[in-house]
Short mmCIF file of C-alpha atoms in Angstrom, two decimals:
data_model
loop_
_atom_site.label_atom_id
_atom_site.label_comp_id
_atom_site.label_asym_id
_atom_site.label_seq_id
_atom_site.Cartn_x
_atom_site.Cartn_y
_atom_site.Cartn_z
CA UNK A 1410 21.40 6.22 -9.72
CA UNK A 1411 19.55 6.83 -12.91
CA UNK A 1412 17.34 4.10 -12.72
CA UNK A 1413 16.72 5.57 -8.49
CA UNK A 1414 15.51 8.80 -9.79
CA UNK A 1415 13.46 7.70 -12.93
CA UNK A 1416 11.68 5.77 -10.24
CA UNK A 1417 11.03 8.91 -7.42
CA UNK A 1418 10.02 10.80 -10.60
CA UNK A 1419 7.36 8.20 -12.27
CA UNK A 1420 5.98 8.54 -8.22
CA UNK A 1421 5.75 11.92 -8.26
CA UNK A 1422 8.13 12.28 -5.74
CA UNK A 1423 10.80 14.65 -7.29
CA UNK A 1424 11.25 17.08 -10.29
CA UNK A 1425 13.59 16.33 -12.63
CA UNK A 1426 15.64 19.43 -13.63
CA UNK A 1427 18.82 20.70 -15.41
CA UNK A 1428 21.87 19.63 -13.99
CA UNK A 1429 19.59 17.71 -10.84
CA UNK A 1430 16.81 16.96 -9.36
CA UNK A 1431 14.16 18.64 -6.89
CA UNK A 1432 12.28 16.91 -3.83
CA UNK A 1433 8.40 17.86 -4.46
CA UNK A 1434 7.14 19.01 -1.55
CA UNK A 1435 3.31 19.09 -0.30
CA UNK A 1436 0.70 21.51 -0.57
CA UNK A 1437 0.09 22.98 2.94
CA UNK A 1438 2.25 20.23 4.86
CA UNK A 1439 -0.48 17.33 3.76
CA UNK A 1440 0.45 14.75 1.83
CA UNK A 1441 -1.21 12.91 -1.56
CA UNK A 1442 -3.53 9.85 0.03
CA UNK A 1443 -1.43 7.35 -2.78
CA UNK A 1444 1.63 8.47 -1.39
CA UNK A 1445 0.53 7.32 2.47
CA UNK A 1446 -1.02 4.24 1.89
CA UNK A 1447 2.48 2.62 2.33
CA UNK A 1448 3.57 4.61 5.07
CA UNK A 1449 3.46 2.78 8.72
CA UNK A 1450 1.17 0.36 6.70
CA UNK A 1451 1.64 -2.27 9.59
CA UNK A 1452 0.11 0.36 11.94
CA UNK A 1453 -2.69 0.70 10.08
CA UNK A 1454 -3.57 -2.33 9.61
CA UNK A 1455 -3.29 -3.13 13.28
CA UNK A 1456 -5.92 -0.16 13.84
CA UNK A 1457 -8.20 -1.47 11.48
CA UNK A 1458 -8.42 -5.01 12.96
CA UNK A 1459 -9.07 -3.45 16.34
CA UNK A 1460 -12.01 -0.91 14.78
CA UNK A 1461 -13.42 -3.80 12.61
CA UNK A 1462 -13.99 -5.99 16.41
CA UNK A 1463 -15.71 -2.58 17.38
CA UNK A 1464 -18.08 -2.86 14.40
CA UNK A 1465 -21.08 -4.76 14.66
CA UNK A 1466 -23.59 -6.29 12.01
CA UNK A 1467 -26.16 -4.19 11.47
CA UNK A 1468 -23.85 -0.94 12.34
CA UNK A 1469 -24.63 2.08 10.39
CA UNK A 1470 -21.07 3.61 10.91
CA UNK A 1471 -19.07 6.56 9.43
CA UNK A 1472 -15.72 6.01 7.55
CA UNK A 1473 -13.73 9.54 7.27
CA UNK A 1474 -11.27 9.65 4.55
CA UNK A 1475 -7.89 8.73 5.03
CA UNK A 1476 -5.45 5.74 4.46
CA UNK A 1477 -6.40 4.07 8.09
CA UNK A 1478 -10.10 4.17 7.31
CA UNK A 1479 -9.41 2.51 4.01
CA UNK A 1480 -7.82 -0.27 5.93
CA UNK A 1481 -11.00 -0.38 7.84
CA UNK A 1482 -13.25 -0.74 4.99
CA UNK A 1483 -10.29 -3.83 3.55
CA UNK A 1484 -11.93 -5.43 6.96
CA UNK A 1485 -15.28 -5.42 6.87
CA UNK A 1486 -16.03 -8.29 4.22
CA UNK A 1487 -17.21 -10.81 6.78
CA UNK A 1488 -19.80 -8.03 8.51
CA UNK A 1489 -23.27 -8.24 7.33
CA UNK A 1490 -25.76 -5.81 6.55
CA UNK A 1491 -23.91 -2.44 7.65
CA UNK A 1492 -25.19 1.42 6.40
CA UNK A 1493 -21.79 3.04 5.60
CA UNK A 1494 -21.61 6.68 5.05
CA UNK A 1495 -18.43 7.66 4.02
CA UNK A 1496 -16.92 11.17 2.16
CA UNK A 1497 -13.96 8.97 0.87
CA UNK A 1498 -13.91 7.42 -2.60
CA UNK A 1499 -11.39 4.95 -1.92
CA UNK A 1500 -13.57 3.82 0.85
CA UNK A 1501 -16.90 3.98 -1.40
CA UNK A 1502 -14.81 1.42 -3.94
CA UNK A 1503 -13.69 -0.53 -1.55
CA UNK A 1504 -16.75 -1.28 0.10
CA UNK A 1505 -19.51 -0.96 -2.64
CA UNK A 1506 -18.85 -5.00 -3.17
CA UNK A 1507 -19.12 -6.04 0.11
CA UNK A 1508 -23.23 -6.20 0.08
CA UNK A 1509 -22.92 -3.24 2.03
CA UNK A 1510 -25.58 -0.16 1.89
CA UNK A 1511 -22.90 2.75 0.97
CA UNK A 1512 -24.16 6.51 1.70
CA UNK A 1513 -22.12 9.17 0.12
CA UNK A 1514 -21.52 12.63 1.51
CA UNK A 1515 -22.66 14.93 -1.77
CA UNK A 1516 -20.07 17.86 -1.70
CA UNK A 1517 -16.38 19.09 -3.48
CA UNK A 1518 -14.19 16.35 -4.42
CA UNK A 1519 -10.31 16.83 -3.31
CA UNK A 1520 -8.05 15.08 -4.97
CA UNK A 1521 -5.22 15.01 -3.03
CA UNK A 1522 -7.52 13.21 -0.28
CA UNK A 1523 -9.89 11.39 -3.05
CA UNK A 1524 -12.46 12.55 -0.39
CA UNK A 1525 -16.03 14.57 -0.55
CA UNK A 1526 -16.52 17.91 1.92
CA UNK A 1527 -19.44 18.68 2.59
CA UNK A 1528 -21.12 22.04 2.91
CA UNK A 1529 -24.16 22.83 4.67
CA UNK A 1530 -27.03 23.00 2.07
CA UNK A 1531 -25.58 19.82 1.10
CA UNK A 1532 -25.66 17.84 4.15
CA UNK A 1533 -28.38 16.19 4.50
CA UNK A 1534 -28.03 13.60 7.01
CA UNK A 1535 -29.90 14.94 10.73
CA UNK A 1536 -32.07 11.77 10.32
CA UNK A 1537 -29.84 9.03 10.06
CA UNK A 1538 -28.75 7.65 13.76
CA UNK A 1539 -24.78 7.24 13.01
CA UNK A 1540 -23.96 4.31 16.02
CA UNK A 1541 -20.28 4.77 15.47
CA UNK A 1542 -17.77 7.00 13.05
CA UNK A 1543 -14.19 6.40 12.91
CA UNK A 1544 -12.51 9.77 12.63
CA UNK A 1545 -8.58 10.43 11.36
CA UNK A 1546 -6.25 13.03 11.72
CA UNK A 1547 -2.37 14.52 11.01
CA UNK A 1548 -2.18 14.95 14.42
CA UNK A 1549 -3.00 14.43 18.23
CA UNK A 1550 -2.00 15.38 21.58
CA UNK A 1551 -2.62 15.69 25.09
CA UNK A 1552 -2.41 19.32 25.13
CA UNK A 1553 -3.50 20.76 21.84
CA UNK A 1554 -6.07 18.14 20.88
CA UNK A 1555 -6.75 16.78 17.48
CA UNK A 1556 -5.78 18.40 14.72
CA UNK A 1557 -5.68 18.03 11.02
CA UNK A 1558 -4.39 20.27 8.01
CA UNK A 1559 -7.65 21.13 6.11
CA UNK A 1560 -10.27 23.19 6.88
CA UNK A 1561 -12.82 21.40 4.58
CA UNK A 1562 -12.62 17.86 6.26
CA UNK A 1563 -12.62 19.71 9.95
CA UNK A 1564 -15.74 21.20 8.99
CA UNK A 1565 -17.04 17.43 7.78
CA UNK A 1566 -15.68 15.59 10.59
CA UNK A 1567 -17.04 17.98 13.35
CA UNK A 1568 -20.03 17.99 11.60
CA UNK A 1569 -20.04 13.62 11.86
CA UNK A 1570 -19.06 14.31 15.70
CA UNK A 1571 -21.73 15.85 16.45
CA UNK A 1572 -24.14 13.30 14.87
CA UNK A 1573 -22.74 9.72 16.00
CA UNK A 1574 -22.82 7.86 19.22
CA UNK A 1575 -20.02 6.63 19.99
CA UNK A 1576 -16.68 8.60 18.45
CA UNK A 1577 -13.51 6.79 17.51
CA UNK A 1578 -9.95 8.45 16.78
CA UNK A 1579 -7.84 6.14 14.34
CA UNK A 1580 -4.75 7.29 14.63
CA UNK A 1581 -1.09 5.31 14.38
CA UNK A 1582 1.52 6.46 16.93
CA UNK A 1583 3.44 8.32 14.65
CA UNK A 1584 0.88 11.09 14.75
CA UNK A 1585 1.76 11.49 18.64
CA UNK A 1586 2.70 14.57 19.60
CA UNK A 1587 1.88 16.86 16.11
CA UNK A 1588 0.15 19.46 16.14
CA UNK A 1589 -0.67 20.55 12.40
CA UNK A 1590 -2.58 23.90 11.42
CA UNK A 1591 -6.53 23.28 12.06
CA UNK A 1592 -8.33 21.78 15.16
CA UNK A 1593 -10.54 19.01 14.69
CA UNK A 1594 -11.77 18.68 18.44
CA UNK A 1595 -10.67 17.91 22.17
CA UNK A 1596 -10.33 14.73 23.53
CA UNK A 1597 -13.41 15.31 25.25
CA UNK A 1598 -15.56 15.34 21.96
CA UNK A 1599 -14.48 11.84 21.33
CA UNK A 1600 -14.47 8.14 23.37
CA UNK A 1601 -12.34 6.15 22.21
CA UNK A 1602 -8.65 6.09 20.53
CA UNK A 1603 -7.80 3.01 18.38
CA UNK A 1604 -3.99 3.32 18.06
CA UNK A 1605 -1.58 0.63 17.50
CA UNK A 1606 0.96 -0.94 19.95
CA UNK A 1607 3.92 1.19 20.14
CA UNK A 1608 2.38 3.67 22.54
CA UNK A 1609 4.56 4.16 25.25
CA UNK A 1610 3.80 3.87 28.51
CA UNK A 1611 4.79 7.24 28.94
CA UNK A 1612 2.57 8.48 26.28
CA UNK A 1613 -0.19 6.43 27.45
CA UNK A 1614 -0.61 7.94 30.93
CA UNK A 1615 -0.93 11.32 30.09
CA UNK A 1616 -3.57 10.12 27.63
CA UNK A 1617 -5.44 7.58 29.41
CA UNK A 1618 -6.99 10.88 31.55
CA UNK A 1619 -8.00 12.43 28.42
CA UNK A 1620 -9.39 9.22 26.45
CA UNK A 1621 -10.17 5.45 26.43
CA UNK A 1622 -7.26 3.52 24.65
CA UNK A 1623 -7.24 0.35 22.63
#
């Protein structure tokens, strides 16, 4: 037991105190990026093979921050000659060895997200021609949309919306159904949802009128 809760607290995961221990719990519901890399990491990486057949050499594409666009970026060794613009430093170091050309958002740094939001007078991308950006959230549903918990990378992300082609929603099943505090967009704003296999089928026809699945 000891040796358990050394462990939890060398992760962060719990506050050691007199007499026992406390669970540490999340700023504003969201959780640190290091802590969610693991979690439904199967899922993931499912969604990231299916974006990656969706990407295209040549591509310039967006990669939003999160632990299932990282997975993305893990993919894209064998593409050639992509334009990546990206607010997410795990993404930039992932992909900055690839021969890739990586574009930056300039902006504040989070560090619970290791990601860059961007303010107005410091976006400054109107004349780049984004083909396709891969969006993530905390949550989606049919009825209340897309949603995520900060206001900074809603801002970003509707921003990238309104700027790419084609819009993709990465999102793992588990996020089915949760509805967190900010909006990102409707269904309608976006074209595609890349979600893994354990969509019911339930689930998938109340969708399928709202958004193109694969």
């Amino acid at each position: 037991l000891r040796r358990d809760v050394q462990k939890l607290a060398k992760e962060d995961l719990i506050t050691k105190e007199y007499g026992g221990i406390r669970i540490k719990k999340e700023q504003n519901g969201e959780s640190m990026i290091e802590q969610r890399l693991s979690l439904n990491l199967a899922k993931k990486e499912e969604i990231a093979k299916k974006a990656a057949n969706e990407i295209k050499n040549g591509d310039c594409i967006f990669l939003d921050s999160g632990s299932t666009t990282l997975q993305i970026a893990k993919n894209l060794t064998y593409h050639e000659n992509l334009t990546i613009i990206t607010n997410s430093i795990p993404v930039m170091l992932q992909t900055l060895n690839q021969g890739h050309t990586v574009i930056s958002i300039g902006g504040k740094v989070r560090k619970s997200e290791q990601s860059i939001t961007s303010f107005d007078f410091l976006f400054n991308f109107d004349r780049l021609n984004i083909e396709k950006s891969f969006i993530c959230c905390s949550g989606f549903s049919s009825n209340n949309g897309v949603t995520d918990y900060s206001l900074e990378e809603v801002e970003t992300r509707r921003r990238i919306l309104q700027m790419s082609k084609i819009n993709y929603l990465t999102a793992d099943s588990s996020k089915l159904n949760k509805t967190v505090t900010i909006k990102i967009c409707d269904f309608n704003e976006l074209d595609i949802l890349i979600c893994d296999n354990e969509l019911n089928e339930n689930d998938k026809e109340k969708l399928i009128n709202e958004i193109y699945i694969i």
